[in-house]
mmCIF file with all atom_site columns, C-alpha atoms in Angstrom:
data_model
loop_
_atom_site.group_PDB
_atom_site.id
_atom_site.type_symbol
_atom_site.label_atom_id
_atom_site.label_alt_id
_atom_site.label_comp_id
_atom_site.label_asym_id
_atom_site.label_entity_id
_atom_site.label_seq_id
_atom_site.pdbx_PDB_ins_code
_atom_site.Cartn_x
_atom_site.Cartn_y
_atom_site.Cartn_z
_atom_site.occupancy
_atom_site.B_iso_or_equiv
_atom_site.pdbx_formal_charge
_atom_site.auth_seq_id
_atom_site.auth_comp_id
_atom_site.auth_asym_id
_atom_site.auth_atom_id
_atom_site.pdbx_PDB_model_num
ATOM 1   C CA . MET A 1 1   ? 3.972   6.189   6.319   1.00 0.00 ? 17  MET A CA 1
ATOM 2   C CA . LYS A 1 2   ? 5.495   2.931   5.121   1.00 0.00 ? 18  LYS A CA 1
ATOM 3   C CA . LEU A 1 3   ? 4.727   0.566   2.341   1.00 0.00 ? 19  LEU A CA 1
ATOM 4   C CA . ILE A 1 4   ? 5.876   -2.900  2.973   1.00 0.00 ? 20  ILE A CA 1
ATOM 5   C CA . ALA A 1 5   ? 5.715   -5.045  -0.047  1.00 0.00 ? 21  ALA A CA 1
ATOM 6   C CA . VAL A 1 6   ? 6.989   -8.541  -0.885  1.00 0.00 ? 22  VAL A CA 1
ATOM 7   C CA . GLY A 1 7   ? 9.103   -8.580  -4.061  1.00 0.00 ? 23  GLY A CA 1
ATOM 8   C CA . ARG A 1 8   ? 11.791  -6.153  -5.438  1.00 0.00 ? 24  ARG A CA 1
ATOM 9   C CA . MET A 1 9   ? 10.827  -3.665  -8.123  1.00 0.00 ? 25  MET A CA 1
ATOM 10  C CA . LYS A 1 10  ? 13.567  -4.319  -10.741 1.00 0.00 ? 26  LYS A CA 1
ATOM 11  C CA . ASP A 1 11  ? 12.062  -2.558  -13.831 1.00 0.00 ? 27  ASP A CA 1
ATOM 12  C CA . LYS A 1 12  ? 13.403  0.936   -14.502 1.00 0.00 ? 28  LYS A CA 1
ATOM 13  C CA . SER A 1 13  ? 10.060  2.119   -15.829 1.00 0.00 ? 29  SER A CA 1
ATOM 14  C CA . GLU A 1 14  ? 8.037   0.784   -12.935 1.00 0.00 ? 30  GLU A CA 1
ATOM 15  C CA . GLN A 1 15  ? 10.645  2.446   -10.415 1.00 0.00 ? 31  GLN A CA 1
ATOM 16  C CA . ALA A 1 16  ? 10.214  5.738   -12.371 1.00 0.00 ? 32  ALA A CA 1
ATOM 17  C CA . LEU A 1 17  ? 6.583   5.710   -12.066 1.00 0.00 ? 33  LEU A CA 1
ATOM 18  C CA . VAL A 1 18  ? 6.638   5.038   -8.260  1.00 0.00 ? 34  VAL A CA 1
ATOM 19  C CA . ALA A 1 19  ? 9.390   7.623   -7.864  1.00 0.00 ? 35  ALA A CA 1
ATOM 20  C CA . ARG A 1 20  ? 7.104   10.204  -9.663  1.00 0.00 ? 36  ARG A CA 1
ATOM 21  C CA . TYR A 1 21  ? 4.560   10.108  -6.683  1.00 0.00 ? 37  TYR A CA 1
ATOM 22  C CA . LEU A 1 22  ? 7.104   9.362   -3.935  1.00 0.00 ? 38  LEU A CA 1
ATOM 23  C CA . LYS A 1 23  ? 8.903   12.686  -4.409  1.00 0.00 ? 39  LYS A CA 1
ATOM 24  C CA . ARG A 1 24  ? 5.458   14.457  -3.973  1.00 0.00 ? 40  ARG A CA 1
ATOM 25  C CA . LEU A 1 25  ? 4.230   12.790  -0.852  1.00 0.00 ? 41  LEU A CA 1
ATOM 26  C CA . ARG A 1 26  ? 4.276   14.720  2.462   1.00 0.00 ? 42  ARG A CA 1
ATOM 27  C CA . PRO A 1 27  ? 4.463   12.912  4.956   1.00 0.00 ? 43  PRO A CA 1
ATOM 28  C CA . LYS A 1 28  ? 6.803   10.873  2.764   1.00 0.00 ? 44  LYS A CA 1
ATOM 29  C CA . LEU A 1 29  ? 6.295   7.236   2.072   1.00 0.00 ? 45  LEU A CA 1
ATOM 30  C CA . ASP A 1 30  ? 9.038   4.964   2.871   1.00 0.00 ? 46  ASP A CA 1
ATOM 31  C CA . ILE A 1 31  ? 9.208   1.595   0.764   1.00 0.00 ? 47  ILE A CA 1
ATOM 32  C CA . VAL A 1 32  ? 10.401  -1.666  2.456   1.00 0.00 ? 48  VAL A CA 1
ATOM 33  C CA . GLU A 1 33  ? 11.059  -4.475  -0.049  1.00 0.00 ? 49  GLU A CA 1
ATOM 34  C CA . LEU A 1 34  ? 10.965  -7.907  1.304   1.00 0.00 ? 50  LEU A CA 1
ATOM 35  C CA . ALA A 1 35  ? 12.374  -11.079 -0.381  1.00 0.00 ? 51  ALA A CA 1
ATOM 36  C CA . ASP A 1 36  ? 9.951   -13.475 -1.677  1.00 0.00 ? 52  ASP A CA 1
ATOM 37  C CA . GLY A 1 37  ? 9.410   -16.501 0.544   1.00 0.00 ? 53  GLY A CA 1
ATOM 38  C CA . ARG A 1 38  ? 10.575  -19.962 -0.451  1.00 0.00 ? 54  ARG A CA 1
ATOM 39  C CA . GLY A 1 39  ? 8.967   -23.363 -0.171  1.00 0.00 ? 55  GLY A CA 1
ATOM 40  C CA . SER A 1 40  ? 5.443   -24.648 -0.258  1.00 0.00 ? 56  SER A CA 1
ATOM 41  C CA . PRO A 1 41  ? 2.546   -22.087 -0.690  1.00 0.00 ? 57  PRO A CA 1
ATOM 42  C CA . ASP A 1 42  ? 1.923   -22.301 3.095   1.00 0.00 ? 58  ASP A CA 1
ATOM 43  C CA . GLU A 1 43  ? 5.479   -21.936 4.029   1.00 0.00 ? 59  GLU A CA 1
ATOM 44  C CA . ILE A 1 44  ? 5.921   -19.061 1.821   1.00 0.00 ? 60  ILE A CA 1
ATOM 45  C CA . LYS A 1 45  ? 3.032   -17.077 3.207   1.00 0.00 ? 61  LYS A CA 1
ATOM 46  C CA . ARG A 1 46  ? 4.242   -17.964 6.715   1.00 0.00 ? 62  ARG A CA 1
ATOM 47  C CA . ARG A 1 47  ? 7.852   -16.817 6.240   1.00 0.00 ? 63  ARG A CA 1
ATOM 48  C CA . GLU A 1 48  ? 6.835   -13.513 4.218   1.00 0.00 ? 64  GLU A CA 1
ATOM 49  C CA . ALA A 1 49  ? 4.256   -12.757 7.238   1.00 0.00 ? 65  ALA A CA 1
ATOM 50  C CA . GLN A 1 50  ? 7.069   -12.924 9.635   1.00 0.00 ? 66  GLN A CA 1
ATOM 51  C CA . ALA A 1 51  ? 9.012   -10.491 7.463   1.00 0.00 ? 67  ALA A CA 1
ATOM 52  C CA . ILE A 1 52  ? 6.037   -8.345  6.990   1.00 0.00 ? 68  ILE A CA 1
ATOM 53  C CA . LEU A 1 53  ? 4.999   -8.035  10.590  1.00 0.00 ? 69  LEU A CA 1
ATOM 54  C CA . ALA A 1 54  ? 8.765   -7.484  11.680  1.00 0.00 ? 70  ALA A CA 1
ATOM 55  C CA . ALA A 1 55  ? 9.044   -4.633  9.160   1.00 0.00 ? 71  ALA A CA 1
ATOM 56  C CA . CYS A 1 56  ? 5.834   -3.015  10.817  1.00 0.00 ? 72  CYS A CA 1
ATOM 57  C CA . PRO A 1 57  ? 6.295   -0.838  14.036  1.00 0.00 ? 73  PRO A CA 1
ATOM 58  C CA . ASP A 1 58  ? 4.156   -2.465  16.908  1.00 0.00 ? 74  ASP A CA 1
ATOM 59  C CA . GLN A 1 59  ? 1.858   0.417   17.280  1.00 0.00 ? 75  GLN A CA 1
ATOM 60  C CA . ALA A 1 60  ? 1.562   0.958   13.489  1.00 0.00 ? 76  ALA A CA 1
ATOM 61  C CA . PHE A 1 61  ? -1.940  1.270   11.847  1.00 0.00 ? 77  PHE A CA 1
ATOM 62  C CA . LEU A 1 62  ? -1.612  -1.637  9.341   1.00 0.00 ? 78  LEU A CA 1
ATOM 63  C CA . VAL A 1 63  ? -3.603  -1.478  6.165   1.00 0.00 ? 79  VAL A CA 1
ATOM 64  C CA . ALA A 1 64  ? -3.473  -4.673  4.350   1.00 0.00 ? 80  ALA A CA 1
ATOM 65  C CA . LEU A 1 65  ? -4.119  -5.004  0.626   1.00 0.00 ? 81  LEU A CA 1
ATOM 66  C CA . ASP A 1 66  ? -6.399  -8.036  0.358   1.00 0.00 ? 82  ASP A CA 1
ATOM 67  C CA . GLU A 1 67  ? -9.071  -9.070  -2.201  1.00 0.00 ? 83  GLU A CA 1
ATOM 68  C CA . ALA A 1 68  ? -11.674 -9.308  0.602   1.00 0.00 ? 84  ALA A CA 1
ATOM 69  C CA . GLY A 1 69  ? -10.842 -5.703  1.716   1.00 0.00 ? 85  GLY A CA 1
ATOM 70  C CA . ARG A 1 70  ? -12.934 -2.687  1.391   1.00 0.00 ? 86  ARG A CA 1
ATOM 71  C CA . ALA A 1 71  ? -13.236 -1.118  -2.078  1.00 0.00 ? 87  ALA A CA 1
ATOM 72  C CA . PHE A 1 72  ? -12.983 2.872   -1.750  1.00 0.00 ? 88  PHE A CA 1
ATOM 73  C CA . ASP A 1 73  ? -13.572 5.316   -4.311  1.00 0.00 ? 89  ASP A CA 1
ATOM 74  C CA . SER A 1 74  ? -10.863 8.112   -4.276  1.00 0.00 ? 90  SER A CA 1
ATOM 75  C CA . MET A 1 75  ? -12.729 10.572  -2.296  1.00 0.00 ? 91  MET A CA 1
ATOM 76  C CA . ALA A 1 76  ? -13.582 7.957   0.440   1.00 0.00 ? 92  ALA A CA 1
ATOM 77  C CA . PHE A 1 77  ? -9.949  6.717   0.427   1.00 0.00 ? 93  PHE A CA 1
ATOM 78  C CA . SER A 1 78  ? -8.690  10.324  1.001   1.00 0.00 ? 94  SER A CA 1
ATOM 79  C CA . ASP A 1 79  ? -11.047 10.690  3.954   1.00 0.00 ? 95  ASP A CA 1
ATOM 80  C CA . ALA A 1 80  ? -9.929  7.264   5.215   1.00 0.00 ? 96  ALA A CA 1
ATOM 81  C CA . VAL A 1 81  ? -6.110  8.018   4.915   1.00 0.00 ? 97  VAL A CA 1
ATOM 82  C CA . ALA A 1 82  ? -6.673  11.476  6.698   1.00 0.00 ? 98  ALA A CA 1
ATOM 83  C CA . ASP A 1 83  ? -8.452  9.694   9.412   1.00 0.00 ? 99  ASP A CA 1
ATOM 84  C CA . TRP A 1 84  ? -5.780  6.822   9.773   1.00 0.00 ? 100 TRP A CA 1
ATOM 85  C CA . SER A 1 85  ? -3.020  9.525   9.646   1.00 0.00 ? 101 SER A CA 1
ATOM 86  C CA . ALA A 1 86  ? -4.756  11.514  12.379  1.00 0.00 ? 102 ALA A CA 1
ATOM 87  C CA . LEU A 1 87  ? -4.421  8.607   14.737  1.00 0.00 ? 103 LEU A CA 1
ATOM 88  C CA . GLY A 1 88  ? -0.682  9.628   15.493  1.00 0.00 ? 104 GLY A CA 1
ATOM 89  C CA . ARG A 1 89  ? 0.482   6.100   14.588  1.00 0.00 ? 105 ARG A CA 1
ATOM 90  C CA . THR A 1 90  ? 2.727   4.986   11.699  1.00 0.00 ? 106 THR A CA 1
ATOM 91  C CA . LEU A 1 91  ? 0.573   4.213   8.809   1.00 0.00 ? 107 LEU A CA 1
ATOM 92  C CA . CYS A 1 92  ? 1.673   1.071   7.071   1.00 0.00 ? 108 CYS A CA 1
ATOM 93  C CA . PHE A 1 93  ? 0.364   -0.282  3.861   1.00 0.00 ? 109 PHE A CA 1
ATOM 94  C CA . VAL A 1 94  ? 1.144   -4.030  3.136   1.00 0.00 ? 110 VAL A CA 1
ATOM 95  C CA . ILE A 1 95  ? 1.182   -5.698  -0.243  1.00 0.00 ? 111 ILE A CA 1
ATOM 96  C CA . GLY A 1 96  ? 1.891   -9.567  -0.030  1.00 0.00 ? 112 GLY A CA 1
ATOM 97  C CA . GLY A 1 97  ? 3.567   -11.840 -2.379  1.00 0.00 ? 113 GLY A CA 1
ATOM 98  C CA . ALA A 1 98  ? 2.204   -13.954 -5.148  1.00 0.00 ? 114 ALA A CA 1
ATOM 99  C CA . GLU A 1 99  ? 0.549   -16.425 -2.554  1.00 0.00 ? 115 GLU A CA 1
ATOM 100 C CA . GLY A 1 100 ? -1.247  -13.582 -0.770  1.00 0.00 ? 116 GLY A CA 1
ATOM 101 C CA . LEU A 1 101 ? -1.145  -12.495 2.884   1.00 0.00 ? 117 LEU A CA 1
ATOM 102 C CA . ASP A 1 102 ? -1.005  -15.176 5.660   1.00 0.00 ? 118 ASP A CA 1
ATOM 103 C CA . ALA A 1 103 ? -3.878  -15.019 7.934   1.00 0.00 ? 119 ALA A CA 1
ATOM 104 C CA . SER A 1 104 ? -1.644  -13.666 10.748  1.00 0.00 ? 120 SER A CA 1
ATOM 105 C CA . VAL A 1 105 ? -1.143  -10.477 8.758   1.00 0.00 ? 121 VAL A CA 1
ATOM 106 C CA . ILE A 1 106 ? -4.853  -10.142 8.012   1.00 0.00 ? 122 ILE A CA 1
ATOM 107 C CA . GLN A 1 107 ? -5.760  -10.668 11.632  1.00 0.00 ? 123 GLN A CA 1
ATOM 108 C CA . ARG A 1 108 ? -3.065  -7.977  12.648  1.00 0.00 ? 124 ARG A CA 1
ATOM 109 C CA . ALA A 1 109 ? -4.426  -5.461  10.119  1.00 0.00 ? 125 ALA A CA 1
ATOM 110 C CA . ASP A 1 110 ? -6.565  -2.566  11.248  1.00 0.00 ? 126 ASP A CA 1
ATOM 111 C CA . ALA A 1 111 ? -7.973  -2.093  7.785   1.00 0.00 ? 127 ALA A CA 1
ATOM 112 C CA . LYS A 1 112 ? -8.306  -4.017  4.733   1.00 0.00 ? 128 LYS A CA 1
ATOM 113 C CA . LEU A 1 113 ? -8.043  -2.394  1.316   1.00 0.00 ? 129 LEU A CA 1
ATOM 114 C CA . THR A 1 114 ? -8.932  -3.840  -2.183  1.00 0.00 ? 130 THR A CA 1
ATOM 115 C CA . LEU A 1 115 ? -8.059  -2.112  -5.525  1.00 0.00 ? 131 LEU A CA 1
ATOM 116 C CA . GLY A 1 116 ? -11.008 -4.035  -7.181  1.00 0.00 ? 132 GLY A CA 1
ATOM 117 C CA . THR A 1 117 ? -11.896 -7.570  -8.110  1.00 0.00 ? 133 THR A CA 1
ATOM 118 C CA . LEU A 1 118 ? -9.500  -7.875  -10.952 1.00 0.00 ? 134 LEU A CA 1
ATOM 119 C CA . THR A 1 119 ? -6.072  -9.595  -10.474 1.00 0.00 ? 135 THR A CA 1
ATOM 120 C CA . TRP A 1 120 ? -3.115  -7.415  -10.811 1.00 0.00 ? 136 TRP A CA 1
ATOM 121 C CA . PRO A 1 121 ? 0.614   -7.992  -10.873 1.00 0.00 ? 137 PRO A CA 1
ATOM 122 C CA . HIS A 1 122 ? 2.308   -6.961  -7.640  1.00 0.00 ? 138 HIS A CA 1
ATOM 123 C CA . MET A 1 123 ? 4.317   -4.284  -9.179  1.00 0.00 ? 139 MET A CA 1
ATOM 124 C CA . LEU A 1 124 ? 1.244   -2.483  -10.635 1.00 0.00 ? 140 LEU A CA 1
ATOM 125 C CA . VAL A 1 125 ? -0.446  -2.714  -7.481  1.00 0.00 ? 141 VAL A CA 1
ATOM 126 C CA . ARG A 1 126 ? 2.437   -0.895  -5.892  1.00 0.00 ? 142 ARG A CA 1
ATOM 127 C CA . ILE A 1 127 ? 2.177   1.831   -8.558  1.00 0.00 ? 143 ILE A CA 1
ATOM 128 C CA . MET A 1 128 ? -1.529  2.249   -8.267  1.00 0.00 ? 144 MET A CA 1
ATOM 129 C CA . LEU A 1 129 ? -1.492  2.336   -4.413  1.00 0.00 ? 145 LEU A CA 1
ATOM 130 C CA . VAL A 1 130 ? 1.364   4.947   -4.328  1.00 0.00 ? 146 VAL A CA 1
ATOM 131 C CA . GLU A 1 131 ? -0.558  7.084   -6.975  1.00 0.00 ? 147 GLU A CA 1
ATOM 132 C CA . GLN A 1 132 ? -3.916  6.671   -4.925  1.00 0.00 ? 148 GLN A CA 1
ATOM 133 C CA . ILE A 1 133 ? -1.998  7.739   -1.722  1.00 0.00 ? 149 ILE A CA 1
ATOM 134 C CA . TYR A 1 134 ? -0.797  10.844  -3.572  1.00 0.00 ? 150 TYR A CA 1
ATOM 135 C CA . ARG A 1 135 ? -4.236  11.515  -4.921  1.00 0.00 ? 151 ARG A CA 1
ATOM 136 C CA . ALA A 1 136 ? -5.710  11.196  -1.431  1.00 0.00 ? 152 ALA A CA 1
ATOM 137 C CA . GLN A 1 137 ? -3.204  13.786  -0.127  1.00 0.00 ? 153 GLN A CA 1
ATOM 138 C CA . ALA A 1 138 ? -4.018  16.034  -3.172  1.00 0.00 ? 154 ALA A CA 1
ATOM 139 C CA . ILE A 1 139 ? -7.882  15.785  -2.359  1.00 0.00 ? 155 ILE A CA 1
ATOM 140 C CA . THR A 1 140 ? -7.357  16.651  1.195   1.00 0.00 ? 156 THR A CA 1
ATOM 141 C CA . ALA A 1 141 ? -5.220  19.584  0.332   1.00 0.00 ? 157 ALA A CA 1
ATOM 142 C CA . GLY A 1 142 ? -7.445  20.823  -2.249  1.00 0.00 ? 158 GLY A CA 1
ATOM 143 C CA . HIS A 1 143 ? -4.887  20.451  -4.934  1.00 0.00 ? 159 HIS A CA 1
ATOM 144 C CA . PRO A 1 144 ? -6.158  20.362  -8.385  1.00 0.00 ? 160 PRO A CA 1
ATOM 145 C CA . TYR A 1 145 ? -4.517  17.058  -9.148  1.00 0.00 ? 161 TYR A CA 1
ATOM 146 C CA . HIS A 1 146 ? -7.871  15.406  -8.581  1.00 0.00 ? 162 HIS A CA 1
ATOM 147 C CA . ARG A 1 147 ? -10.256 17.081  -11.017 1.00 0.00 ? 163 ARG A CA 1
ATOM 148 C CA . SER A 1 148 ? -13.665 15.466  -10.021 1.00 0.00 ? 164 SER A CA 1
ATOM 149 C CA . GLY A 1 149 ? -15.469 15.286  -6.893  1.00 0.00 ? 165 GLY A CA 1
ATOM 150 C CA . ARG A 1 150 ? -14.843 17.836  -4.188  1.00 0.00 ? 166 ARG A CA 1
ATOM 151 C CA . PRO A 1 151 ? -14.967 21.634  -5.005  1.00 0.00 ? 167 PRO A CA 1
#
């Protein structure tokens, strides 16, 4: 699995939160950080899209975080991650930059995911997504980390 994200996580406390979940994930999740684009908003999105798509293997199952994406509860997200993983393709989650994702990334996406209708800073989105991927794996494995829902 890969998480392709625009922007570099610099804050040590944010890095520590992500690291807490990364060390528990099996299969592991590799994080690819891409530089923020420069120029006009359209140019930024275009350049970031080129970098995102270049970082995503050709046959990967791409999940784009997008405000128009599907909102899952944790149980349904766990099922979706299990289904996507079972396809035998590299699973790539994509978080765009401040301008959002270019249409080319949305069109390439096999699935779109939203973390809700609130606007979140990109670094918090990264932390929340990594935690939810870990939670999804814990649910699938029957681990007690997720204490509500499935018996």
